[in-house]
Coordinates of C-alpha atoms in Angstrom, one line a residue:
X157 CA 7.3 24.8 10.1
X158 CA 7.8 21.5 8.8
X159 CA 8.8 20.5 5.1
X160 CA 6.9 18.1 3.5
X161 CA 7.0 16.6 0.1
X162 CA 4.0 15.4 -1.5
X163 CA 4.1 11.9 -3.7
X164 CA 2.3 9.3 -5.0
X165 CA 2.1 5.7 -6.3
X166 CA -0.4 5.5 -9.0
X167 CA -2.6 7.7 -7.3
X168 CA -2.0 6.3 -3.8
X169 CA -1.2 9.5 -2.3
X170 CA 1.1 10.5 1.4
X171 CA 3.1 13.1 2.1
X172 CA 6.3 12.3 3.4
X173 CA 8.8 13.9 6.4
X174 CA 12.6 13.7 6.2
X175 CA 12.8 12.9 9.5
X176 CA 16.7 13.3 9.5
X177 CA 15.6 17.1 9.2
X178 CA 11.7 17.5 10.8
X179 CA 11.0 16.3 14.1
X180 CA 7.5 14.8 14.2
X181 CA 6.8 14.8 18.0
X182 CA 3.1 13.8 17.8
X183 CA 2.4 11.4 14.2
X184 CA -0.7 10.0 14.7
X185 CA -2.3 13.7 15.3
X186 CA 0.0 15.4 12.4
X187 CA -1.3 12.8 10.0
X188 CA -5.0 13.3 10.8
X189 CA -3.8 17.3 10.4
X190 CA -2.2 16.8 6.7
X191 CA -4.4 14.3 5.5
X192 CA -7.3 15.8 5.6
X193 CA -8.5 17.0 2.2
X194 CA -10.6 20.1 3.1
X195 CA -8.2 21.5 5.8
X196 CA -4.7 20.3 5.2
X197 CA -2.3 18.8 2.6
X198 CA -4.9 16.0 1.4
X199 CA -3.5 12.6 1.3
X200 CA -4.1 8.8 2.1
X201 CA -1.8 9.2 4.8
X202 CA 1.5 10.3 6.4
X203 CA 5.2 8.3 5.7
X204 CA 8.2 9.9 7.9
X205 CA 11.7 8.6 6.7
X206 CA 13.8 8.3 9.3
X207 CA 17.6 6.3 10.0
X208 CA 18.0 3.0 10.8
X209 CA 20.2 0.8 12.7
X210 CA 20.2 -1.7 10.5
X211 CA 18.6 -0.9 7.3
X212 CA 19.3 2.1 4.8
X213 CA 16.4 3.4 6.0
X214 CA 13.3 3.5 7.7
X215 CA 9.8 4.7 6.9
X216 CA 6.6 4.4 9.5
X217 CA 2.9 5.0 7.5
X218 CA 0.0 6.7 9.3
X219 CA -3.1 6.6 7.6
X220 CA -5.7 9.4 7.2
X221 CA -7.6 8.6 10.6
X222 CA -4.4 8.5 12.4
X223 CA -3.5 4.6 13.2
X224 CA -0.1 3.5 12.1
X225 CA -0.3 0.5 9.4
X226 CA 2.5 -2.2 9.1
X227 CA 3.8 -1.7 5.2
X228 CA 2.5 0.4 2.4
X229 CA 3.9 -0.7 -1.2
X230 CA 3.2 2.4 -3.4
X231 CA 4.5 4.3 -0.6
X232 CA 7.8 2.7 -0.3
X233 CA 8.4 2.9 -3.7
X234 CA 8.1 6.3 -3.4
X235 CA 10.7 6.7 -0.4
X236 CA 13.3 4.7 -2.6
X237 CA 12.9 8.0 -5.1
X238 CA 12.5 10.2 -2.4
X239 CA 16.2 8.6 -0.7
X240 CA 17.8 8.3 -4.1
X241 CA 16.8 11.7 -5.9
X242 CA 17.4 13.7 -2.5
X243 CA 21.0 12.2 -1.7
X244 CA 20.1 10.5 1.3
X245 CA 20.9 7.0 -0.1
X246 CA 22.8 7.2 -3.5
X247 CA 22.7 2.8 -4.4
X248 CA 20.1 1.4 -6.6
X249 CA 19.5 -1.1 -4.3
X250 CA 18.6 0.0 -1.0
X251 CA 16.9 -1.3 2.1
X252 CA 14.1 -0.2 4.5
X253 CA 13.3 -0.6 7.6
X254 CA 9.3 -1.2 8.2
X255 CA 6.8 -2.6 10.8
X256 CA 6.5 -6.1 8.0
X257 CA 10.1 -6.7 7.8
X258 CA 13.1 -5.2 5.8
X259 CA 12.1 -4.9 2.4
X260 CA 14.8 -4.4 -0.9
X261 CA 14.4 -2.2 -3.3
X262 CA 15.7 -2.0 -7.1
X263 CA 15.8 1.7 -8.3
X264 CA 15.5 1.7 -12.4
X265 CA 17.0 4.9 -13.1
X266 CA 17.4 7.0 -16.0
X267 CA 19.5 10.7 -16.4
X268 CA 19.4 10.6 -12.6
X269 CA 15.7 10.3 -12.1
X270 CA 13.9 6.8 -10.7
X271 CA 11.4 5.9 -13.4
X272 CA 10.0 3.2 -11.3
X273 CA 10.9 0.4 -8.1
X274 CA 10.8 -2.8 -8.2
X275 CA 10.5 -4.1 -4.4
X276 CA 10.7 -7.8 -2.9
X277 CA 7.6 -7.5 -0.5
X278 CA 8.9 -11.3 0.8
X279 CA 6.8 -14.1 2.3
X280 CA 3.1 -14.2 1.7
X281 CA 1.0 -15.9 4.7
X282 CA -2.6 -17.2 4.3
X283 CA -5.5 -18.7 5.7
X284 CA -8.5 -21.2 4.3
X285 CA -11.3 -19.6 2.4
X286 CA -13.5 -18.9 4.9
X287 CA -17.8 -17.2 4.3
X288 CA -19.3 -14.4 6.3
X289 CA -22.7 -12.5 6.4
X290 CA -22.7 -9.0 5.8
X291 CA -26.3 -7.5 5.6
X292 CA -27.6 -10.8 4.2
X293 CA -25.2 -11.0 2.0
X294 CA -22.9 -14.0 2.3
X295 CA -19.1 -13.2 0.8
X296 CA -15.9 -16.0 0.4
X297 CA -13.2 -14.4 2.2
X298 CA -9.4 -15.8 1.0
X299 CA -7.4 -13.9 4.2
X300 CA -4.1 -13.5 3.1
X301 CA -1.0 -11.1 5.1
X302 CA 2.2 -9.4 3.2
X303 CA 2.6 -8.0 6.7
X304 CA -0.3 -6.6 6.9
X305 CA -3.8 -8.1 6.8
X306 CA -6.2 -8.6 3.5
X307 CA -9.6 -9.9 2.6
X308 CA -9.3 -11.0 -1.1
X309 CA -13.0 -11.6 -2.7
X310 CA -13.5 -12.6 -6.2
X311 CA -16.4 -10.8 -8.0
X312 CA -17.7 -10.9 -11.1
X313 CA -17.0 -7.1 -11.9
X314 CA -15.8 -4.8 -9.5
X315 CA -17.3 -1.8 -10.7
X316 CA -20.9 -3.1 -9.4
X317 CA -19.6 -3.4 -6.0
X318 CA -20.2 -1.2 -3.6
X319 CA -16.5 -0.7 -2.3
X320 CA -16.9 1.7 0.6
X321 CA -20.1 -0.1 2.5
X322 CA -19.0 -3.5 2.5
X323 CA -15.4 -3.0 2.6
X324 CA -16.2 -1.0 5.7
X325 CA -18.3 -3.5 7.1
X326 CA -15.9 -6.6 6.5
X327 CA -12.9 -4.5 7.3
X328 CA -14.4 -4.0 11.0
X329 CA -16.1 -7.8 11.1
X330 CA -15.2 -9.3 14.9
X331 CA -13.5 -12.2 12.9
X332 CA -10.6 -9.1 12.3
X333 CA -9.8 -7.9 15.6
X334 CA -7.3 -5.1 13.8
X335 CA -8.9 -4.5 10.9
X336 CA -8.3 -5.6 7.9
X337 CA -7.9 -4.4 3.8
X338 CA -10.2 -5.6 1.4
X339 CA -9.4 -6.4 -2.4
X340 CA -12.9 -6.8 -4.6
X341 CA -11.1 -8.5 -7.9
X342 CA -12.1 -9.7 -11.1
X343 CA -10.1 -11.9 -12.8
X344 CA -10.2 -10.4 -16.3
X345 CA -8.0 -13.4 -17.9
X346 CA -4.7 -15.7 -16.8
X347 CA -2.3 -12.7 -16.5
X348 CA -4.6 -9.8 -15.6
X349 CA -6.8 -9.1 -12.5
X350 CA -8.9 -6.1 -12.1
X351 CA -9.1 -4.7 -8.2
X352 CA -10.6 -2.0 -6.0
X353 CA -9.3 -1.6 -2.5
X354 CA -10.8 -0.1 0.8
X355 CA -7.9 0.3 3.0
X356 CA -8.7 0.6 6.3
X357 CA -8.0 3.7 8.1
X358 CA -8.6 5.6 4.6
X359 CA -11.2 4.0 2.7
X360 CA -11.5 3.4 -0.5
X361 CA -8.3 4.3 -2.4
X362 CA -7.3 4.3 -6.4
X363 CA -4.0 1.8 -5.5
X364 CA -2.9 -0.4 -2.7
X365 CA 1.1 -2.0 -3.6
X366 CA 0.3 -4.8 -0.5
X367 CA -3.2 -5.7 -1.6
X368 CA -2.3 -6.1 -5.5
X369 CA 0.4 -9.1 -4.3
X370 CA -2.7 -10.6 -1.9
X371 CA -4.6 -10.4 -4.8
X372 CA -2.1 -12.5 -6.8
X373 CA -1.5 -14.8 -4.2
X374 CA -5.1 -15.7 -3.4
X375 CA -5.8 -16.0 -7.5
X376 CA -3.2 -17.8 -8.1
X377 CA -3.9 -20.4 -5.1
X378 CA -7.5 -20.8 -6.5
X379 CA -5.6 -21.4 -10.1
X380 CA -7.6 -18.0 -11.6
X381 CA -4.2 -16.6 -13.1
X382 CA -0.3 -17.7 -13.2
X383 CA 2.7 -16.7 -11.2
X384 CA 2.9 -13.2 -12.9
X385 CA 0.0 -10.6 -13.9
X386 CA -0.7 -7.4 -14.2
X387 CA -3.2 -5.9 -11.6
X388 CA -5.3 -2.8 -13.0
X389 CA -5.8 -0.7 -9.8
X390 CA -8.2 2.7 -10.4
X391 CA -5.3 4.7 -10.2
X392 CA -2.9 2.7 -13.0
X393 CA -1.6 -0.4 -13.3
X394 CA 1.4 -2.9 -11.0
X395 CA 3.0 -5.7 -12.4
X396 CA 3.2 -8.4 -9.2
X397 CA 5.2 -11.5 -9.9
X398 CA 5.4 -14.9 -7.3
X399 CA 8.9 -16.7 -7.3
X400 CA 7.8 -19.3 -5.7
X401 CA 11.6 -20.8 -5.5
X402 CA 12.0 -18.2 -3.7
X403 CA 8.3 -17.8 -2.0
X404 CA 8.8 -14.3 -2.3
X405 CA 6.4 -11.7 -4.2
X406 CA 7.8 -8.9 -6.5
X407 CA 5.8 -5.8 -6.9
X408 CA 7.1 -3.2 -9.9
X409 CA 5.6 0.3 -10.5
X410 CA 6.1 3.8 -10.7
X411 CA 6.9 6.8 -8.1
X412 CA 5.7 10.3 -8.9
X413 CA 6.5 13.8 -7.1
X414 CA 3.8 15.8 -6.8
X415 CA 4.8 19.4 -5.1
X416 CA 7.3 20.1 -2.3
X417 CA 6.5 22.8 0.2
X418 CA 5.7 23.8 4.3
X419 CA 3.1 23.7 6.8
X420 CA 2.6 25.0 10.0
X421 CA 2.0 21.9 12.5
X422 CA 2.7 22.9 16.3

């Protein structure tokens, strides 16, 4: 049996493995197994917590088709209530150990309970605006990494875009040999953007922490918004902020348990 507990970041939902307790010999077919909606737990993915040499520590995400991704940042907002709320790390400042880097977190905590996590997703990278053709349809691609890849394109409104067929198609274009993630946003005024994700390996989800600072980054480059906005994601809303003394981005938002429980995974 393994223990699992079930969480989410404004609807950006994993289920997540002590791995100090639950030995998870086989994570790319376990998170295929829990993810799945119909058979399993149901969730975007898989995030096992797990110690680190160097770090407080460390998580690794598996999406819902199995492939491990580089940095999730709903989900590790969620391990740094998992860590505090469960003993494992009792600071309000903690780091983690991930495939983009170490990443600090700031625990706001009331009566013993994180009410949200403000984390320091560090350096953004990107390259020049570049077109492509997708089924005669030409889109302006801003690619942009947080450590891991995104595709930001500015539409008009994002609820007329059909999110899972071309972000499908544009996530598996031969100009991104990994894949990428693709943020559809509207810039709704100077310090609010509106944005719909298809994360590759999962699809379309209601909230991606990553592609919410890429969004920011890319609108801000373009001069759309200022160093500090609100993004309204389906699932609820992040506030992402650019010090750019510091060239680092800060992404704030909640952490919510779900249900705690046990599956049989062999």
């Amino acid at each position: 049996m393994v223990f699992f507990t079930k969480m989410h970041g404004i609807g950006n939902d994993y289920v997540y493995i002590n791995c100090l307790k639950n030995n998870i010999k086989n994570p790319e077919l376990f998170a295929k197994f829990v993810s799945n909606r119909n058979f399993g737990i149901g969730s975007d993915g898989v995030i096992l917590i797990d110690k680190s040499s160097s770090c407080d520590l460390k998580m690794r995400i598996f999406n819902y088709d199995g492939t491990e991704a580089e940095m999730c940042g709903n989900g590790i907002r969620c391990v740094g209530k998992y860590a505090y709320e469960k003993g494992l790390v009792k600071k309000d400042v903690m780091t983690v150990e991930t495939l983009a880097g170490v990443k600090v977190l700031k625990l706001n905590i009331k009566n013993g309970y994180v009410i949200d996590v403000t984390v320091n997703m560090g350096e953004p990278s990107f390259k020049n605006e570049e077109r492509i053709k997708i089924q005669n349809k030409i889109f302006s691609i801003i690619p942009v990494s947080m450590g891991n890849p995104h595709a930001i394109i500015f539409v008009k409104d994002v609820n007329q875009v059909d999110v899972f067929l071309y972000g499908k198609l544009i996530s598996e274009n031969h100009i991104f040999p990994n894949r990428t993630n693709v943020e559809f946003v509207e810039i709704v005024d100077k310090n609010t953007l509106k944005v719909r994700v298809y994360e590759r390996g999962a699809g379309e989800t209601l909230a991606c922490g990553t592609g919410a600072c890429a969004a920011l980054v890319a609108s801000n480059m373009k001069g759309y918004v200022d160093k500090k906005v609100d993004v309204i994601l389906k699932g609820g809303v992040l506030k992402i902020e650019w010090n750019k003394r510091e060239n680092n981005i800060y992404m704030t938002g909640p952490a919510t348990q779900v249900y705690e429980g046990q599956i049989d995974f062999k």
